[in-house]
Coordinates of C-alpha atoms in Angstrom, one line a residue:
M1 CA -32.8 -79.6 -96.9
K2 CA -30.4 -76.4 -96.3
P3 CA -27.1 -78.0 -98.6
W4 CA -24.8 -77.0 -95.0
L5 CA -27.0 -79.6 -93.1
A6 CA -26.2 -82.6 -95.5
L7 CA -22.1 -81.9 -94.2
I8 CA -22.5 -82.2 -90.7
A9 CA -25.4 -85.4 -91.6
C10 CA -22.7 -87.4 -90.6
G11 CA -23.9 -86.9 -86.7
A12 CA -24.8 -90.3 -86.6
L13 CA -21.3 -91.5 -87.3
A14 CA -20.2 -90.3 -83.0
G15 CA -22.1 -93.9 -81.6
T16 CA -19.9 -95.4 -84.7
A17 CA -16.9 -97.9 -83.7
C18 CA -14.1 -96.5 -84.8
A19 CA -12.7 -99.1 -87.0
D20 CA -15.9 -98.5 -89.1
F21 CA -15.1 -94.1 -89.5
L22 CA -13.6 -94.1 -93.1
P23 CA -14.4 -97.1 -94.7
Q24 CA -18.3 -96.0 -94.5
H25 CA -17.4 -93.4 -96.2
Q26 CA -15.2 -95.0 -98.8
W27 CA -16.7 -94.9 -102.7
K28 CA -19.3 -92.4 -101.7
H29 CA -18.0 -89.6 -99.3
R30 CA -14.6 -87.2 -100.7
L31 CA -12.9 -85.9 -97.0
L32 CA -12.1 -83.0 -96.5
F33 CA -10.2 -83.2 -93.2
V34 CA -9.7 -79.9 -91.5
P35 CA -7.3 -79.6 -88.1
E36 CA -9.4 -77.0 -86.7
M37 CA -11.4 -74.6 -87.8
H38 CA -9.9 -71.0 -89.1
P39 CA -11.4 -67.9 -89.7
K40 CA -10.2 -68.0 -93.4
L41 CA -10.9 -71.4 -93.6
E42 CA -15.1 -71.2 -92.7
R43 CA -15.4 -68.2 -95.2
E44 CA -14.1 -69.6 -97.8
L45 CA -16.2 -73.4 -97.0
T46 CA -19.5 -71.2 -96.6
R47 CA -19.0 -69.5 -99.8
D48 CA -20.7 -72.7 -101.9
T49 CA -22.0 -75.3 -100.4
T50 CA -23.7 -76.9 -103.5
G51 CA -20.9 -76.7 -104.6
L52 CA -19.5 -78.9 -101.6
V53 CA -22.2 -81.0 -102.0
E54 CA -22.5 -81.7 -105.5
R55 CA -19.1 -82.8 -105.3
D56 CA -19.9 -86.0 -102.1
L57 CA -17.6 -84.3 -100.2
R58 CA -17.6 -84.0 -95.8
V59 CA -16.2 -81.7 -93.9
F60 CA -15.1 -83.2 -90.5
V61 CA -12.5 -80.9 -88.1
M62 CA -10.7 -82.0 -85.8
K63 CA -10.8 -80.1 -83.5
G64 CA -14.1 -77.8 -83.1
P65 CA -16.1 -75.6 -82.5
T66 CA -17.2 -75.1 -86.6
K67 CA -20.0 -74.4 -88.0
T68 CA -19.0 -76.1 -91.4
G69 CA -18.8 -79.6 -90.9
E70 CA -18.9 -82.6 -88.1
V71 CA -15.5 -82.9 -85.6
L72 CA -14.8 -86.1 -84.7
D73 CA -14.4 -86.9 -81.9
A74 CA -10.9 -88.6 -80.2
E75 CA -11.3 -92.1 -82.0
Q76 CA -11.6 -90.8 -85.0
T77 CA -8.9 -88.0 -85.4
R78 CA -7.0 -91.1 -84.0
E79 CA -7.7 -93.2 -87.1
V80 CA -7.5 -90.0 -89.4
R81 CA -4.3 -89.0 -88.1
E82 CA -2.8 -92.9 -88.6
R83 CA -4.7 -92.6 -92.3
I84 CA -3.1 -89.2 -93.8
G85 CA 0.2 -89.1 -91.7
G86 CA 1.1 -85.5 -91.8
G87 CA 3.5 -82.7 -91.0
E88 CA 5.1 -80.4 -88.6
K89 CA 2.0 -78.2 -89.8
P90 CA -1.5 -78.0 -90.3
E91 CA -2.6 -79.1 -93.3
V92 CA -5.7 -79.7 -95.1
V93 CA -6.2 -83.2 -95.8
L94 CA -8.5 -84.3 -99.6
L95 CA -9.1 -87.9 -99.3
G96 CA -10.8 -89.4 -102.6
K97 CA -14.0 -91.1 -103.0
D98 CA -11.3 -94.3 -103.1
G99 CA -9.6 -93.3 -99.6
R100 CA -6.8 -91.8 -100.7
T101 CA -5.2 -88.7 -100.2
T102 CA -5.6 -86.6 -103.1
V103 CA -4.1 -83.5 -101.9
R104 CA -2.6 -81.2 -98.9
W105 CA -2.5 -77.6 -98.1
S106 CA -1.2 -75.6 -95.3
V107 CA -3.9 -73.3 -94.3
D108 CA -3.1 -70.1 -95.2
E109 CA -2.9 -72.3 -99.2
F110 CA -6.6 -73.6 -99.0
T111 CA -9.0 -72.0 -101.1
L112 CA -12.1 -73.8 -102.3
A113 CA -11.6 -72.9 -105.8
S114 CA -8.1 -75.3 -105.2
L115 CA -10.0 -77.5 -104.3
Y116 CA -13.0 -77.5 -107.0
A117 CA -10.5 -77.5 -109.2
R118 CA -8.3 -80.7 -107.6
I119 CA -11.5 -82.7 -107.2
D120 CA -13.1 -81.6 -110.7
A121 CA -9.7 -83.0 -111.9
M122 CA -10.3 -86.3 -110.8
P123 CA -12.0 -89.0 -112.9
M124 CA -14.5 -90.7 -110.9
R125 CA -15.3 -86.2 -110.7
Q126 CA -15.8 -86.3 -114.3
R127 CA -18.5 -89.4 -114.9
E128 CA -19.9 -88.1 -112.3
M129 CA -20.3 -85.0 -114.4
R130 CA -21.0 -86.0 -117.6
E131 CA -23.4 -88.6 -116.0
Q132 CA -25.6 -86.4 -114.0
R133 CA -25.7 -83.4 -118.8

């Protein structure tokens, strides 16, 4: 299976009730929410899909189309927006495995390097890396 397929494997969520969307990922996945897939974001997120998979990261786009992640339906988008809030400008938001908002980037500031640096500094990720050795 190609690594990028793991990013969209959550397509089974389509029939899932809204209230089950975020809780089903807690303690299993880190979640990256993108307001709308811009060409810069698409390039960044496709540069190293293996790294995304290694970090148990799932990419969700609130407004499609996208080739990189899963597009949320209206109920899922509403649930996510209620959880993460948001400013006036579009932001890329990372939720940790514990379900808490970890970091926000403006679309222009987001880079794969900054994403990896933030995730790799998390205590849970540090433990995962030690266990992989």
